[in-house]
Every structure is written in C-alpha cells, then in structure tokens.
C-alpha atoms as a PDB file:
ATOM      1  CA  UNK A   1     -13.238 -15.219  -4.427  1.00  0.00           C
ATOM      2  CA  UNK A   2      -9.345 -15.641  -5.364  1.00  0.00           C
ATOM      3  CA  UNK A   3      -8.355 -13.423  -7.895  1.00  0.00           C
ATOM      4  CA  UNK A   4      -5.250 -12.323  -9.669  1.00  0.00           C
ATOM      5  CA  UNK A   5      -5.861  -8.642 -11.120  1.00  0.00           C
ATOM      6  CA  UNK A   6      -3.801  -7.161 -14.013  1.00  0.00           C
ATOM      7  CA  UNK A   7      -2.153  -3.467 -13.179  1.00  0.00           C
ATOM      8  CA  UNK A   8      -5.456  -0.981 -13.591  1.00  0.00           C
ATOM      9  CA  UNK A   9      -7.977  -3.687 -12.524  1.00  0.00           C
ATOM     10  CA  UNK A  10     -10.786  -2.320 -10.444  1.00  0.00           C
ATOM     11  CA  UNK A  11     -13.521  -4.170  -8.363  1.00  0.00           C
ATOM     12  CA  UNK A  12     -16.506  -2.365  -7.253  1.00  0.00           C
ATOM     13  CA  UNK A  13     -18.031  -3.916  -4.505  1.00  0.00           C
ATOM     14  CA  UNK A  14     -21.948  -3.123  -4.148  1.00  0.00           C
ATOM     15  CA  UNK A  15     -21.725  -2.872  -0.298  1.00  0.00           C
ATOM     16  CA  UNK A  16     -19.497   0.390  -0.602  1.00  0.00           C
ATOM     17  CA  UNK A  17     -16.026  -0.132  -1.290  1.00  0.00           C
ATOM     18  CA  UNK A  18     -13.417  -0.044  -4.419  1.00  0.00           C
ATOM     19  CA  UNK A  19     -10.675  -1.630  -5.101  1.00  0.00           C
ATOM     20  CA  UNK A  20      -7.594  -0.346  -7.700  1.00  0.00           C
ATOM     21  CA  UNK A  21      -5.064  -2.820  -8.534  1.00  0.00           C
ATOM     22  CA  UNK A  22      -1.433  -0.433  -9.470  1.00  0.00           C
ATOM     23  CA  UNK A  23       0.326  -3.324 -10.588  1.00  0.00           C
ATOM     24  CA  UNK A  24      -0.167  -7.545 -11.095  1.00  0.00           C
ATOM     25  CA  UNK A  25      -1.892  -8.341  -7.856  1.00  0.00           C
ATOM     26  CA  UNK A  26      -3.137 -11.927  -6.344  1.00  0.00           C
ATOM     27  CA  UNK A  27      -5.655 -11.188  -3.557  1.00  0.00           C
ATOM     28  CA  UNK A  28      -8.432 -13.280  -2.212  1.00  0.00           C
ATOM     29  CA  UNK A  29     -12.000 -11.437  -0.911  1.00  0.00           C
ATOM     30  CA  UNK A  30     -13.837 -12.490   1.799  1.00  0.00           C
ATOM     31  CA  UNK A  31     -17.313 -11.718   2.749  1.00  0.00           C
ATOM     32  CA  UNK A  32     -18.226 -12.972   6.072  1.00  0.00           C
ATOM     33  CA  UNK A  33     -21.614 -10.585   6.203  1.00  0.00           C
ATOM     34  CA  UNK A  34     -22.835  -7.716   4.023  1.00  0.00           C
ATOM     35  CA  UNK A  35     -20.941  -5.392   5.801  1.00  0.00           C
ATOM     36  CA  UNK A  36     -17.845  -7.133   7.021  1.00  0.00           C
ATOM     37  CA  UNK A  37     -15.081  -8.106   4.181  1.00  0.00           C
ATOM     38  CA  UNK A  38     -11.527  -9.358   4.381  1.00  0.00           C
ATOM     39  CA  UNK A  39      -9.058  -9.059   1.716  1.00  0.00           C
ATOM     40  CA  UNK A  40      -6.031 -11.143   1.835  1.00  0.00           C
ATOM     41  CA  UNK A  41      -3.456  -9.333   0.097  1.00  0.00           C
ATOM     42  CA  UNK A  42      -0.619 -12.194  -1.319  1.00  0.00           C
ATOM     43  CA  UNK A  43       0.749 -10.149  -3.604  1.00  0.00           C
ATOM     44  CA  UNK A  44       0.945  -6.964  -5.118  1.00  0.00           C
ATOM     45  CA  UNK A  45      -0.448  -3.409  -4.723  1.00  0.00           C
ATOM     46  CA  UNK A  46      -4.014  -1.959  -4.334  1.00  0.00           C
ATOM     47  CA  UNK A  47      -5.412   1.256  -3.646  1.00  0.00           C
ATOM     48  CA  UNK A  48      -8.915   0.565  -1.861  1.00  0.00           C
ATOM     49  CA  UNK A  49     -11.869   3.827  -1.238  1.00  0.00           C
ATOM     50  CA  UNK A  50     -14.254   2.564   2.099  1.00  0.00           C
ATOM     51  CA  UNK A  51     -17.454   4.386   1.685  1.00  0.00           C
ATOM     52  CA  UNK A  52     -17.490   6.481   5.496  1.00  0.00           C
ATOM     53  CA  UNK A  53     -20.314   4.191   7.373  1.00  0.00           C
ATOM     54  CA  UNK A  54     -20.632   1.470   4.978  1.00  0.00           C
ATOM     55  CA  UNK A  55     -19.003  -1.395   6.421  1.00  0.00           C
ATOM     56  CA  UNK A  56     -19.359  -2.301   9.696  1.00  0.00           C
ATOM     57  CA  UNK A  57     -15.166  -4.136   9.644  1.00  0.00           C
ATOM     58  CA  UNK A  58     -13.231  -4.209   6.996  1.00  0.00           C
ATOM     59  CA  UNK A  59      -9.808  -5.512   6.914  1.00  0.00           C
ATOM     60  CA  UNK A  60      -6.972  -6.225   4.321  1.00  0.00           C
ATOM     61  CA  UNK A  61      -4.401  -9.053   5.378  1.00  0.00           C
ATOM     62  CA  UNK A  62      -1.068  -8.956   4.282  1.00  0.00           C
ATOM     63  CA  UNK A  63       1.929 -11.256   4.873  1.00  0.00           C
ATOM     64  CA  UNK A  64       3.421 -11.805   8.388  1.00  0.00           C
ATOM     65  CA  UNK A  65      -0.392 -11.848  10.401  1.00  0.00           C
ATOM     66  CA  UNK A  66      -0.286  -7.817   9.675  1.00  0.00           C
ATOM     67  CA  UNK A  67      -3.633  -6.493   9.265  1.00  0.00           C
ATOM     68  CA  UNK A  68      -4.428  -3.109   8.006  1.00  0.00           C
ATOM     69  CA  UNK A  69      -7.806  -1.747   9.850  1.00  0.00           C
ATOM     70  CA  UNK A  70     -10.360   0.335   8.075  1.00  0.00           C
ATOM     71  CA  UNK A  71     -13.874   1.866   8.602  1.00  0.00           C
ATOM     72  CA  UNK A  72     -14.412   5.104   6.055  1.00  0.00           C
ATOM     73  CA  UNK A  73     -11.197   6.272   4.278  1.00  0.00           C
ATOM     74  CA  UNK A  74      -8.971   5.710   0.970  1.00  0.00           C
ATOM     75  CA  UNK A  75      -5.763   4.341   1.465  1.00  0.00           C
ATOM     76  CA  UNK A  76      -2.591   2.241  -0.499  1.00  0.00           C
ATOM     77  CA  UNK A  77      -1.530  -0.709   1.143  1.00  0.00           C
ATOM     78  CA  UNK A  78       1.883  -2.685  -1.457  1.00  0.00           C
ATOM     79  CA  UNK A  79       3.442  -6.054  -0.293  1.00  0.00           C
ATOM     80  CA  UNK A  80       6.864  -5.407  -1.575  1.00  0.00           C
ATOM     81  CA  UNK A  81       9.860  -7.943  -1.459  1.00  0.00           C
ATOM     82  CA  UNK A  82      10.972  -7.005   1.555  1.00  0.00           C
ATOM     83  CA  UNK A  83       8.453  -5.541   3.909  1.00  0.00           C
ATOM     84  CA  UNK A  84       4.610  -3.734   3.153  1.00  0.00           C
ATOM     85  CA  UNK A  85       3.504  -0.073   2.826  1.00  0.00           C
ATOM     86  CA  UNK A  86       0.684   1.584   3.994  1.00  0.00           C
ATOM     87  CA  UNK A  87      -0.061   5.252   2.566  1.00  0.00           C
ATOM     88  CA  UNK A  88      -3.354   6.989   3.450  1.00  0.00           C
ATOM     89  CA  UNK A  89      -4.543   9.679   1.407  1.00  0.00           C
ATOM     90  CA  UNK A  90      -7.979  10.158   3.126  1.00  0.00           C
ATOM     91  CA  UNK A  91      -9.310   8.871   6.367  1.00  0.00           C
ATOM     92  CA  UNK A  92      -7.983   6.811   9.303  1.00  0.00           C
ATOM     93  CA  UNK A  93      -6.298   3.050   9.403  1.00  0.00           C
ATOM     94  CA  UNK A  94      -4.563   1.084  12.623  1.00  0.00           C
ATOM     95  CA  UNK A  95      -2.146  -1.091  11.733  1.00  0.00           C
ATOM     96  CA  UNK A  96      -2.129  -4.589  14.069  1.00  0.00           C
ATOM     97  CA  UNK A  97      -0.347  -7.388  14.182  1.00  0.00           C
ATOM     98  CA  UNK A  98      -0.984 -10.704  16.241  1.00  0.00           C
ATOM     99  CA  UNK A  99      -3.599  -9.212  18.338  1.00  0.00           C
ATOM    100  CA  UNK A 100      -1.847  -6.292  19.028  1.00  0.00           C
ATOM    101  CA  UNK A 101      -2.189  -2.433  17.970  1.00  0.00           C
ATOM    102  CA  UNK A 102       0.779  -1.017  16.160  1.00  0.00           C
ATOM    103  CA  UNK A 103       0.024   2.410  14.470  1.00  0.00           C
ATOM    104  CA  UNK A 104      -2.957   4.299  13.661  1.00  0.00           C
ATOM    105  CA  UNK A 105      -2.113   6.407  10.502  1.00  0.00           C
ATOM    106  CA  UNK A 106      -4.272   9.470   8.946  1.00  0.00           C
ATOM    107  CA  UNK A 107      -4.261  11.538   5.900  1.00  0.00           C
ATOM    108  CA  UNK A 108      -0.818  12.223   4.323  1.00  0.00           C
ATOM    109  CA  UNK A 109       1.055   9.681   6.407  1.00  0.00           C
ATOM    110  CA  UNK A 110       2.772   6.486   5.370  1.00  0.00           C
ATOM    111  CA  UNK A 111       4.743   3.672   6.903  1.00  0.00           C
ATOM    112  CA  UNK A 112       7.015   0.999   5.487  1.00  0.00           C
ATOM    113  CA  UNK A 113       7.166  -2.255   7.905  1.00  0.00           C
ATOM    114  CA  UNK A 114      10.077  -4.435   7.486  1.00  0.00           C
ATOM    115  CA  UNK A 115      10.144  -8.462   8.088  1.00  0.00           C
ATOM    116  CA  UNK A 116       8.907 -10.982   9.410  1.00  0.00           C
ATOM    117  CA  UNK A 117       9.011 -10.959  13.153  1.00  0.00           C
ATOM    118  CA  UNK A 118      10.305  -7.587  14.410  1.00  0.00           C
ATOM    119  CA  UNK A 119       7.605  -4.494  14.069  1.00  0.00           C
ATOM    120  CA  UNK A 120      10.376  -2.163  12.843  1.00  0.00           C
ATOM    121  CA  UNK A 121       8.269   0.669  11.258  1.00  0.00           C
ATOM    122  CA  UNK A 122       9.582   3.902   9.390  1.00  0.00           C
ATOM    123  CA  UNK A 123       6.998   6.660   9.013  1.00  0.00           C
ATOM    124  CA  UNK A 124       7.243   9.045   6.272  1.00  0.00           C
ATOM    125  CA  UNK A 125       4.792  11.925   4.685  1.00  0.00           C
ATOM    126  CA  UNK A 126       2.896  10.316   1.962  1.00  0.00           C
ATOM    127  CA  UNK A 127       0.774  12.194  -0.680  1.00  0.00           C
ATOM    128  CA  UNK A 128      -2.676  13.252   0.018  1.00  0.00           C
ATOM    129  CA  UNK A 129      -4.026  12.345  -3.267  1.00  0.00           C
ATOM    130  CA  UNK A 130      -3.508   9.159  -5.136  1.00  0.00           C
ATOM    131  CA  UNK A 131      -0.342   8.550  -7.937  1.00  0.00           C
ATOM    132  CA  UNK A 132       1.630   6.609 -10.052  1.00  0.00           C
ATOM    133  CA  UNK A 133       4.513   5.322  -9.569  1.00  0.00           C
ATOM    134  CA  UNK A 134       6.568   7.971 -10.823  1.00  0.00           C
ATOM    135  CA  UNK A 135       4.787  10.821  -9.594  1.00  0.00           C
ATOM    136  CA  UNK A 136       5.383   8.548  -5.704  1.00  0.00           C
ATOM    137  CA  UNK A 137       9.344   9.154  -6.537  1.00  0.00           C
ATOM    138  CA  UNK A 138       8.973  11.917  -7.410  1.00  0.00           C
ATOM    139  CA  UNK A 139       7.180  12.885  -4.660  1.00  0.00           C
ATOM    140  CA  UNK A 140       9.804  11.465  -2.286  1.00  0.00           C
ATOM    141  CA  UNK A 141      12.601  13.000  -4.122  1.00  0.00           C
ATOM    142  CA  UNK A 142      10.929  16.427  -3.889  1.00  0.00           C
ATOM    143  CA  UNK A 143      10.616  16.295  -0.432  1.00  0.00           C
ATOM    144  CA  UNK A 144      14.124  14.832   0.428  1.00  0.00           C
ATOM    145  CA  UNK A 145      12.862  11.855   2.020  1.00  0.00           C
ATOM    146  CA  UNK A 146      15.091   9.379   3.361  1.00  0.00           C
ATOM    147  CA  UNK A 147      12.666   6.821   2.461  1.00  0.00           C
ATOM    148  CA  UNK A 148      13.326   7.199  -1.238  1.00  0.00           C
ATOM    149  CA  UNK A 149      16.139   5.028  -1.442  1.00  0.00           C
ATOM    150  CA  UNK A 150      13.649   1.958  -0.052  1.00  0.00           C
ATOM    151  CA  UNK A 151      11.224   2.985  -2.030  1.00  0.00           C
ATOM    152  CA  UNK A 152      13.114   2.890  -4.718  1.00  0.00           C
ATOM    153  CA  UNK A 153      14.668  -0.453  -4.031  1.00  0.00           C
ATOM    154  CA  UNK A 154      11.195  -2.381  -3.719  1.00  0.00           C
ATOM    155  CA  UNK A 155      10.656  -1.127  -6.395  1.00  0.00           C
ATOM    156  CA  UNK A 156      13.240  -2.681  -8.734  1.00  0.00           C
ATOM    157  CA  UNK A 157      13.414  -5.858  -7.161  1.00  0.00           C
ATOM    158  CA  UNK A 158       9.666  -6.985  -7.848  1.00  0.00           C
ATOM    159  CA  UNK A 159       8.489  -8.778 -11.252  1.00  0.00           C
ATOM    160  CA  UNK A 160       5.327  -6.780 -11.251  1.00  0.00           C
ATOM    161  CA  UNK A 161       5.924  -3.617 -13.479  1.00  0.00           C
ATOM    162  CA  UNK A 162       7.490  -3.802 -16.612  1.00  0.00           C
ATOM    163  CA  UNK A 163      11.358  -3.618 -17.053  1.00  0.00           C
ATOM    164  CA  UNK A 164      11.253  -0.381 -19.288  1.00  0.00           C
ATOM    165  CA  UNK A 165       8.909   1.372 -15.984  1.00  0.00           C
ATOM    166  CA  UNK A 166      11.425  -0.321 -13.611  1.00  0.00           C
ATOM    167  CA  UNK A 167      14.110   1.693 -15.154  1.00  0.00           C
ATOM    168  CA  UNK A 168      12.823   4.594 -15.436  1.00  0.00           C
ATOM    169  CA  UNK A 169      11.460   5.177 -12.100  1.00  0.00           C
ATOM    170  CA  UNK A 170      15.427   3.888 -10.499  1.00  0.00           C
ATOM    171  CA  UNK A 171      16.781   5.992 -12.595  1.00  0.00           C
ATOM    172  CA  UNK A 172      14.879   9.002 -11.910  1.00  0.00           C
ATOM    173  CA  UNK A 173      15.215   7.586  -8.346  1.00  0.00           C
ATOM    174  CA  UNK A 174      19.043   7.490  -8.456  1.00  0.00           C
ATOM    175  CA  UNK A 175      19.210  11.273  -9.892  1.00  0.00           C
ATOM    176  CA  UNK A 176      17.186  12.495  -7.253  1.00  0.00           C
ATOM    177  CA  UNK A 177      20.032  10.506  -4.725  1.00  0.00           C
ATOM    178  CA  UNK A 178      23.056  11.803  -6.371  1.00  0.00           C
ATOM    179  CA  UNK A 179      25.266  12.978  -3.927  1.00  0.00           C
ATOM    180  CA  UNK A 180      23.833  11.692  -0.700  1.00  0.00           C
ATOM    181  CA  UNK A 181      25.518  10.253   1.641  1.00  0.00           C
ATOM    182  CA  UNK A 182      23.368   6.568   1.706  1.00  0.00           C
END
C-alpha cells in the first residue's frame, strides 16, 4: 500500500501498531507476514506506537538505506531536507545502516543524522511524551539545546507545514537563539 497522508492522518493496523502522520507524509507499507511490516518512509513525519510483543520485525526505511529498528515502543522518526530524526518517547530502537548497527536509542533520547554517505549523528534529549511542533521548540529552547538551531532550520526549509506555522515556530525559534553565539 502507497499512501500519501495529510498532517493528523492515522492508520491503525490490526496486527498491533499505529501510525500518526504530523505533517503531509508519502510512505509505502509493507506486509511481508502478519507480524513482520516495513514502512518506507519517502517523505515526511510520523509518530508510530508498536504494541510490546506484537510484531515479530518491524522496520521503517528512510532515505540513504537507514533503517530504524523496532519491537515494542513509541517513537518519531521525520525525513527532513537535510538529514532524518529519530526521537523515542517510550521503548527501545537501533538505528542501522547498510548492514551495519549504528545507535540503539531509549526513552527521552533523540538523534539527528546528516547526509548521504557519512553516519555523522548528533544526540540530543528528546521529550518523553509526544508534541507538536511548537511545544518540540519549545522544548529545545527550554533546555538550551544546541540542536535547536537545526531543528529549527528543517523546519523552515520543508513545504510540508503551512507558511503561517513555519513562521511562527522560526520565530519563536530565533527568540529563544537571541544572543548566542551560532
């Protein structure tokens, strides 16, 4: 099934899992068993809930052969112009690309992977529970991340929210960077 999901589009998936779409999102689903599904991720942002136990693999694919690993959690995985994020608010994920293990990530941690070829990774401390856009910057701002300003950036250089939401979350972005040094 290829699908392209309008911001708040959910699909409920019988076998045990949920998807959230947090923006326009083109994703294809693949079920290779009852308990083994594969979403390729080509564009946009989902939050997905595994029901603990009820698949046996399941695996989102973004761009760049990165896979994002999952058995049981609730995690936030956004293909943004530059690079893709993974936040996990519940649960476990491992992060591999090519064949080969990258990061395992738990609850409250979140990574931003840049490019194409290089695995250049920047952890941060994500929230625990899930949120909107604004309440992400404002999370970051509140807790003087560093990665606020790429965050931020993504951010405004998509098509995918609206110009007036754009704006408001770079400008509450760019208040909460007044005076740094970056």
């Amino acid at each position: 099934l290829q699908t392209i999901l309008q911001q708040h589009a959910e699909i409920q998936d019988p076998q045990g899992w949920q998807l959230h779409s947090n923006m326009e999102t083109k994703l294809r689903i693949i079920r290779t068993s009852r308990r083994v599904s594969k979403i390729q991720l080509q564009r946009g942002s989902v939050t997905i809930r595994v029901t603990p136990r009820s698949m046996k693999r399941f695996v989102v694919h973004c761009r760049h052969k990165l896979q994002v690993i999952v058995k049981g959690t609730k995690f936030f995985v956004w293909q943004g112009v530059s690079g893709v994020r993974v936040e996990v608010s519940r649960g476990h994920v491992m992060l591999r690309r090519g064949g080969q293990n990258l990061l395992h990530l738990y609850k409250g941690q979140g990574v931003y992977i840049q490019g194409a070829k290089n695995n250049e990774m920047q952890t941060y401390r994500a929230p625990q529970k899930v949120m909107n856009w604004m309440e992400k910057i404002e999370f970051l701002a509140q807790h003087r991340s560093p990665h606020l300003f790429s965050y931020a950036w993504d951010l405004g250089q998509g098509d995918f929210l609206s110009r007036q939401l754009q704006l408001q979350l770079l400008e509450t972005a760019a208040h909460a960077l007044q005076g740094e040094k970056r």
